[in-house]
Coordinates of C-alpha atoms and ligand atoms in Angstrom, one line a residue:
M82 CA 0.0 0.0 0.0
K83 CA 1.4 3.4 -1.0
I84 CA 0.7 6.7 0.8
L85 CA 1.5 10.0 -0.8
T86 CA 2.1 12.7 1.8
V87 CA 1.8 16.4 1.1
V88 CA 3.8 18.8 3.3
G89 CA 5.0 22.3 2.7
A90 CA 5.1 24.5 5.8
R91 CA 7.2 24.4 9.0
P92 CA 4.5 22.9 11.3
Q93 CA 3.8 20.2 8.7
F94 CA 7.3 18.9 8.7
I95 CA 7.0 18.6 12.5
K96 CA 3.7 16.8 12.4
A97 CA 4.8 14.5 9.6
A98 CA 7.9 13.3 11.4
P99 CA 6.2 10.8 13.8
V100 CA 3.6 9.7 11.3
S101 CA 6.3 8.9 8.6
A102 CA 8.1 6.9 11.2
A103 CA 4.9 5.0 12.1
L104 CA 4.0 4.4 8.5
A105 CA 7.5 2.9 7.9
K106 CA 7.2 0.7 11.0
A107 CA 3.8 -0.5 9.8
G108 CA 5.4 -1.5 6.5
L109 CA 3.5 1.1 4.4
Q110 CA 5.3 2.7 1.5
E111 CA 5.4 6.5 1.6
Y112 CA 6.1 9.1 -1.1
L113 CA 6.9 12.4 0.5
L114 CA 5.9 15.5 -1.6
H115 CA 7.2 18.9 -0.4
T116 CA 5.3 21.8 -2.1
G117 CA 8.1 24.3 -1.4
Q118 CA 5.8 26.7 0.4
H119 CA 8.5 27.2 3.0
Y120 CA 12.0 27.0 1.6
D121 CA 14.5 28.9 3.8
R122 CA 16.8 26.5 5.5
A123 CA 15.6 27.7 8.9
M124 CA 11.9 27.2 7.8
S125 CA 12.4 23.8 6.1
A126 CA 15.6 21.8 5.9
V127 CA 16.5 22.2 9.6
F128 CA 13.3 20.3 10.6
F129 CA 14.0 17.4 8.3
E130 CA 17.4 17.1 9.8
E131 CA 16.5 17.5 13.5
L132 CA 13.4 15.4 13.4
G133 CA 14.8 12.7 11.3
L134 CA 12.3 13.1 8.5
R135 CA 13.8 11.7 5.3
P136 CA 14.3 14.1 2.5
P137 CA 11.3 14.6 0.2
D138 CA 10.9 12.5 -2.9
L139 CA 9.8 15.6 -4.8
N140 CA 10.0 19.3 -4.0
L141 CA 7.8 21.4 -6.2
E142 CA 9.6 24.6 -5.1
V143 CA 6.5 26.7 -5.6
G144 CA 7.9 29.5 -3.2
S145 CA 6.0 32.5 -2.0
A146 CA 3.1 34.2 -3.9
S147 CA -0.4 35.3 -3.5
H148 CA -2.9 32.7 -2.2
G149 CA -4.3 32.1 -5.7
E150 CA -1.0 31.9 -7.5
Q151 CA 0.7 29.8 -4.8
T152 CA -2.2 27.3 -4.5
A153 CA -2.5 27.0 -8.2
A154 CA 1.1 26.2 -8.7
M155 CA 0.9 23.5 -6.0
L156 CA -2.3 22.0 -7.6
V157 CA -0.5 21.6 -11.0
G158 CA 2.5 19.9 -9.4
I159 CA 0.6 17.7 -7.0
E160 CA -1.8 16.6 -9.7
R161 CA 1.1 15.5 -11.9
A162 CA 2.7 13.6 -9.0
L163 CA -0.6 11.9 -8.2
V164 CA -1.2 10.8 -11.7
T165 CA 2.4 9.4 -11.9
Q166 CA 2.5 7.8 -8.5
R167 CA -1.1 6.5 -8.2
P168 CA -1.0 6.2 -4.4
D169 CA -3.7 4.3 -2.5
W170 CA -4.1 7.2 -0.1
V171 CA -3.1 10.9 0.0
L172 CA -2.3 12.3 3.4
V173 CA -2.5 16.0 4.3
Y174 CA -1.8 17.9 7.5
G175 CA -3.3 21.0 9.2
D176 CA -4.6 24.0 7.4
T177 CA -2.1 25.7 5.1
N178 CA -2.3 26.3 1.4
S179 CA -0.3 23.1 0.9
T180 CA -3.1 21.2 2.7
L181 CA -5.8 22.8 0.5
A182 CA -3.9 22.0 -2.7
G183 CA -3.3 18.4 -1.7
A184 CA -6.9 17.9 -0.7
L185 CA -8.3 19.4 -3.9
A186 CA -5.9 17.6 -6.2
A187 CA -6.6 14.2 -4.5
S188 CA -10.4 14.6 -4.5
K189 CA -10.6 15.6 -8.1
L190 CA -8.7 12.5 -9.1
H191 CA -11.0 10.4 -6.8
L192 CA -8.0 9.3 -4.7
P193 CA -8.8 8.5 -1.1
L194 CA -7.8 11.4 1.2
A195 CA -6.9 11.4 4.9
H196 CA -6.6 14.7 6.8
V197 CA -4.5 14.8 10.0
E198 CA -5.6 17.5 12.5
A199 CA -9.1 17.5 11.1
G200 CA -12.0 19.3 12.8
L201 CA -10.2 22.3 14.1
R202 CA -12.3 25.5 13.8
S203 CA -11.8 29.1 14.7
F204 CA -15.2 30.0 13.2
N205 CA -13.5 33.0 11.7
R206 CA -13.8 32.7 7.9
R207 CA -11.5 35.7 7.4
M208 CA -8.6 33.5 8.3
P209 CA -7.1 31.7 5.3
E210 CA -6.5 28.7 7.5
E211 CA -10.2 28.3 8.3
I212 CA -11.1 28.2 4.6
N213 CA -8.3 25.6 4.0
R214 CA -9.4 23.3 6.8
V215 CA -13.1 23.5 6.1
V216 CA -12.5 22.6 2.5
A217 CA -10.0 19.8 3.3
D218 CA -12.4 18.3 5.8
A219 CA -15.4 18.5 3.4
V220 CA -13.5 16.4 0.8
A221 CA -11.6 14.0 3.0
D222 CA -12.5 10.3 3.3
L223 CA -10.7 9.9 6.7
L224 CA -10.7 12.7 9.3
F225 CA -8.1 12.1 12.0
V226 CA -9.2 14.3 14.8
P227 CA -6.8 15.3 17.7
T228 CA -9.5 16.1 20.3
E229 CA -13.1 15.3 21.1
I230 CA -14.0 19.0 20.4
A231 CA -12.7 18.6 16.9
R232 CA -14.9 15.5 16.5
R233 CA -17.9 17.4 17.7
N234 CA -17.2 20.3 15.2
L235 CA -17.2 17.8 12.3
Q236 CA -20.4 16.1 13.6
Q237 CA -22.1 19.5 13.8
E238 CA -21.2 20.1 10.2
G239 CA -22.9 16.9 9.3
L240 CA -19.8 14.9 8.3
P241 CA -20.5 11.2 8.6
A242 CA -19.4 9.6 11.8
E243 CA -17.7 6.7 10.0
R244 CA -15.2 9.1 8.4
I245 CA -14.1 10.5 11.8
V246 CA -11.3 8.8 13.7
W247 CA -10.0 10.1 17.0
T248 CA -6.2 9.7 17.3
G249 CA -5.0 12.3 19.7
D250 CA -2.6 15.0 18.6
V251 CA 0.6 14.1 16.7
M252 CA 2.2 17.2 18.2
Y253 CA 2.0 15.6 21.6
D254 CA 3.9 12.5 20.2
V255 CA 6.6 15.0 19.0
A256 CA 6.7 16.8 22.3
L257 CA 7.2 13.6 24.3
G258 CA 9.8 12.3 21.7
F259 CA 12.0 15.5 21.6
R260 CA 11.9 16.9 25.1
G261 CA 14.9 14.9 26.2
A262 CA 16.9 15.7 23.1
A263 CA 16.2 19.4 23.4
G264 CA 17.3 19.4 27.1
E265 CA 20.5 17.5 26.2
R266 CA 21.5 19.0 22.9
S267 CA 20.3 22.7 22.9
R268 CA 22.7 25.3 24.3
I269 CA 20.4 28.2 23.6
L270 CA 19.8 29.3 27.2
D271 CA 23.5 29.6 27.8
R272 CA 24.0 31.3 24.4
L273 CA 21.4 33.9 25.2
G274 CA 22.3 34.2 28.9
L275 CA 18.8 33.3 30.0
A276 CA 17.8 31.8 33.4
P277 CA 15.1 29.1 33.6
S278 CA 11.7 30.8 34.2
G279 CA 13.4 34.2 33.8
Y280 CA 12.1 35.2 30.3
V281 CA 9.2 35.4 28.0
L282 CA 9.2 33.5 24.7
A283 CA 7.1 35.1 21.9
T284 CA 6.2 34.2 18.3
V285 CA 4.1 36.1 15.8
H286 CA 3.3 35.2 12.2
R287 CA -0.5 35.2 11.6
A288 CA -1.6 37.3 8.7
E289 CA -4.3 38.8 10.9
N290 CA -1.6 40.3 13.1
T291 CA 1.3 41.0 10.7
D292 CA -0.8 42.5 8.0
E293 CA -3.0 44.7 10.3
P294 CA -0.8 47.7 11.3
A295 CA -2.7 48.5 14.5
R296 CA -2.4 44.9 15.7
L297 CA 1.3 44.6 14.8
D298 CA 2.0 47.9 16.5
A299 CA 0.2 46.8 19.7
I300 CA 2.1 43.5 19.8
V301 CA 5.5 45.1 19.2
A302 CA 4.9 47.9 21.8
G303 CA 3.4 45.4 24.3
L304 CA 6.5 43.1 24.0
A305 CA 8.8 46.1 24.3
A306 CA 7.0 47.0 27.6
V307 CA 7.4 43.5 28.9
A308 CA 11.1 43.6 28.0
R309 CA 11.6 46.4 30.4
K310 CA 10.7 44.0 33.2
L311 CA 11.7 40.5 31.9
P312 CA 13.8 39.5 28.9
V313 CA 11.7 38.8 25.8
V314 CA 12.9 36.3 23.2
L315 CA 11.4 36.6 19.7
P316 CA 12.4 34.2 16.9
L317 CA 11.0 36.1 14.0
H318 CA 9.1 34.4 11.2
P319 CA 10.1 35.9 7.8
R320 CA 6.6 37.2 7.2
T321 CA 6.8 39.2 10.4
R322 CA 10.3 40.4 9.8
G323 CA 9.2 41.9 6.5
C324 CA 6.2 43.6 8.0
V325 CA 8.1 45.0 11.0
Q326 CA 10.8 46.4 8.6
A327 CA 8.2 47.8 6.2
R328 CA 6.5 49.7 9.1
G329 CA 9.8 50.8 10.6
L330 CA 9.0 49.5 14.0
S331 CA 11.6 49.4 16.7
L332 CA 12.2 46.1 18.5
E333 CA 14.8 47.5 20.8
G334 CA 15.2 45.7 24.1
I335 CA 13.9 42.4 22.6
H336 CA 16.2 39.4 21.9
L337 CA 15.5 39.2 18.2
L338 CA 16.4 35.9 16.6
E339 CA 16.2 34.2 13.2
P340 CA 13.6 31.4 13.1
L341 CA 14.9 28.7 15.4
G342 CA 15.5 25.0 14.8
F343 CA 13.2 22.7 16.6
L344 CA 15.4 21.7 19.5
D345 CA 16.3 25.2 20.4
M346 CA 12.7 26.2 20.1
V347 CA 11.5 23.4 22.4
R348 CA 14.3 24.2 24.9
L349 CA 13.2 27.8 25.1
E350 CA 9.6 26.7 25.5
M351 CA 10.4 24.3 28.3
S352 CA 11.9 27.0 30.5
A353 CA 9.9 30.1 29.6
A354 CA 8.0 32.0 32.4
V355 CA 5.3 32.7 29.8
I356 CA 4.8 32.0 26.1
A357 CA 3.1 34.7 24.1
T358 CA 2.1 33.6 20.6
D359 CA -0.4 33.6 17.7
S360 CA 0.9 30.1 16.6
G361 CA -1.4 27.1 16.8
G362 CA 1.4 24.6 17.5
V363 CA 3.1 26.8 20.0
Q364 CA -0.1 27.2 22.1
K365 CA -0.2 23.4 22.6
E366 CA 3.5 23.1 23.1
A367 CA 3.2 25.6 26.0
F368 CA 0.7 23.2 27.6
F369 CA 2.8 20.1 26.9
H370 CA 5.6 21.7 28.9
R371 CA 3.2 23.2 31.5
V372 CA 4.1 26.8 30.7
P373 CA 1.4 29.4 30.9
C374 CA 0.4 30.9 27.5
V375 CA -1.1 34.1 26.2
T376 CA -2.6 33.8 22.7
L377 CA -2.4 37.1 20.8
R378 CA -5.6 36.5 18.8
D379 CA -9.3 37.1 19.1
E380 CA -10.1 33.4 19.1
T381 CA -8.4 30.0 19.2
E382 CA -9.0 26.6 17.8
W383 CA -7.6 25.0 20.9
V384 CA -10.4 26.1 23.2
E385 CA -9.8 23.3 25.8
L386 CA -6.6 25.1 26.9
V387 CA -8.4 28.4 27.5
E388 CA -11.3 26.6 29.4
A389 CA -8.7 24.8 31.6
G390 CA -6.8 28.0 32.4
W391 CA -3.5 27.1 30.6
N392 CA -4.1 29.7 28.0
R393 CA -5.7 33.1 27.8
L394 CA -6.8 35.1 24.8
C395 CA -5.5 38.6 24.4
P396 CA -6.7 40.3 21.2
P397 CA -3.7 42.6 20.4
R398 CA -5.4 46.0 20.4
D399 CA -3.8 47.8 23.3
P400 CA 0.0 47.6 24.1
E401 CA -0.6 48.0 27.8
L402 CA -3.1 45.2 27.9
V403 CA -0.8 42.9 25.9
A404 CA 2.0 43.6 28.4
S405 CA -0.1 43.3 31.6
T406 CA -1.7 40.1 30.4
I407 CA 1.7 38.5 29.7
L408 CA 3.2 39.6 33.0
A409 CA 0.1 38.4 34.9
A410 CA 0.3 35.0 33.4
A411 CA 3.7 34.2 34.9
G412 CA 3.5 31.7 37.7
T413 CA -0.1 30.6 36.9
A414 CA -1.2 27.0 36.1
G415 CA -4.4 25.5 34.7
Q416 CA -6.5 22.5 35.6
P417 CA -5.1 19.0 35.0
I418 CA -6.5 17.9 31.7
A419 CA -5.3 15.4 29.0
P420 CA -7.2 16.2 25.8
Y421 CA -4.5 15.2 23.3
G422 CA -4.1 11.5 23.8
D423 CA -1.2 9.5 25.2
G424 CA 1.5 10.2 22.7
H425 CA 0.6 7.4 20.2
A426 CA -1.4 9.4 17.7
A427 CA 0.9 8.6 14.9
D428 CA 0.7 4.8 15.5
L429 CA -3.1 5.1 15.5
I430 CA -3.0 6.9 12.2
A431 CA -0.7 4.3 10.6
A432 CA -2.8 1.4 12.0
R433 CA -6.0 2.9 10.6
L434 CA -4.4 3.4 7.1
Q435 CA -3.0 -0.1 7.2
S436 CA -6.5 -1.5 8.0
Q437 CA -7.9 0.3 5.0
A438 CA -5.7 -1.8 2.8
A439 CA -7.4 -4.9 4.0
R440 CA -10.9 -3.7 3.2
Ligands
UD1_776 C1 1.8 29.6 6.5 C2 0.4 29.2 6.7 C3 0.0 29.3 8.1 C4 1.0 28.6 9.0 C5 2.4 29.1 8.8 C6 3.4 28.3 9.6 C7 -1.0 29.5 4.7 C8 -2.1 30.4 4.1 N1 -0.5 30.0 5.9 O1 1.9 31.0 6.8 O2 -1.3 28.7 8.3 O3 0.6 28.9 10.4 O4 2.7 28.9 7.4 O5 4.6 29.0 9.7 O6 -0.7 28.5 4.2 N2 8.8 33.4 3.6 C9 10.2 33.4 3.6 N3 10.8 32.2 3.6 C10 10.2 31.0 3.7 C11 8.8 31.1 3.7 C12 8.1 32.3 3.7 O7 10.8 34.5 3.5 O8 10.8 30.0 3.7 C13 8.1 34.7 3.6 C14 7.7 35.2 2.3 O9 7.8 36.6 2.2 C15 6.2 34.9 2.2 C16 5.8 35.0 3.7 O10 7.0 34.6 4.4 O11 5.5 35.7 1.4 C17 4.6 34.2 4.1 O12 4.8 32.8 3.8 P1 3.5 31.9 3.5 O13 4.0 30.5 3.4 O14 2.7 32.5 2.4 O15 2.7 32.1 4.8 P2 3.1 31.9 6.3 O16 2.8 33.3 6.9 O17 4.4 31.3 6.4
UDP777 N1 8.9 26.6 15.7 C1 10.3 26.4 15.6 N2 11.0 27.5 15.5 C2 10.5 28.8 15.5 C3 9.1 28.9 15.7 C4 8.3 27.8 15.7 O1 10.7 25.3 15.6 O2 11.3 29.7 15.4 C5 8.0 25.4 15.8 C6 7.2 25.3 17.0 O3 7.9 24.8 18.1 C7 6.0 24.5 16.6 C8 5.8 24.9 15.1 O4 7.1 25.4 14.7 O5 6.3 23.1 16.7 C9 4.7 25.8 14.9 O6 4.8 26.4 13.7 P1 4.2 27.8 13.3 O7 4.1 28.6 14.5 O8 5.0 28.3 12.2 O9 2.8 27.4 12.7 P2 1.3 27.1 13.2 O10 1.5 26.0 14.3 O11 0.7 28.4 13.8 O12 0.6 26.7 12.0

């Protein structure tokens, strides 16, 4: 049985790593297609190396462009690969343009499609990710949901129960698998002169924040205000770097870094006093390492973390509120919950795909 996996953006390399390993262990053949949506070494190659994901069989090298142009280039390349490879299943992850292109190309060719991290919803259709995930879920034959809330979202949209398979979250598999290596191999705390629990880690890359001047200004000024009390470390996504430069914003006082490799990132997450982010993956990683999180958005897909008190929403409108919310989160903890499974989501995904072969 042959699986064709479509990845393209940083979080997808991370999610694919445990699943690829589990597919290989189950004796399933995998063809790994990289769309080239992310291409800088720090946004792509470093994850293949650090997470032990084998190099892609094909890289379409589509690069950056508008949504339409980028997705169209991916569709052309993925369709060609699907026609040549004729996989038994196509596997897509998350909610990026690479997810959308993989899902559309597979469904038009009537190839069975499985979606990992299905059922997440922000209920905000202005987010490109929301459109991508709603479309991918609508055309998928197997919907691997990370949480019970994700299952409920799909049921409420009328998707057939037999397509929905709860697996837990593959990112939890990754967190458990790489915590030890990050602790042993990363030297980032020493390199930056940071004390455990003595700094704030921040990431910002959502279009709704970077492309809205008032929101980006509030985030930058809010982080600068925090930095007057506690060191702030900000590995900067290239999208954000471009927008900050274009607006001439000052990031003085903030430890500005290039995008980090995974082990350094996890090491910083593990010992942060607070994590402030608009990333989906980083919100969950904060919880995996039991670090309080402030989400710089109006809503989140990972509502269980907000309900349990591990995460709080702070729509970035007012710099003072951004700063005070981040500082107030330090030292807090939420309720004990375990919504993401037991760290074997990838094995459950591989087992389910393997069982499809026998049908
Ligand atoms: C994409 C996803 C988002 C995901 C994020 C993970 C979509 C619509 N968005 O957002 O859901 O959370 O990836 O990081 O798919 N750039 C570089 N080098 C790179 C990649 C990008 O410089 O290797 C710059 C380019 O200027 C590009 C911009 O970043 O235009 C945005 O990249 P893009 O992939 O379009 O969106 P992301 O913001 O990365
Ligand atoms: N990440 C990383 N280096 C960084 C920033 C993020 O390794 O400089 C990792 C992070 O630990 C998480 C994933 O990238 O596993 C999240 O990706 P991102 O925030 O780009 O996308 P999202 O999860 O919001 O789709």
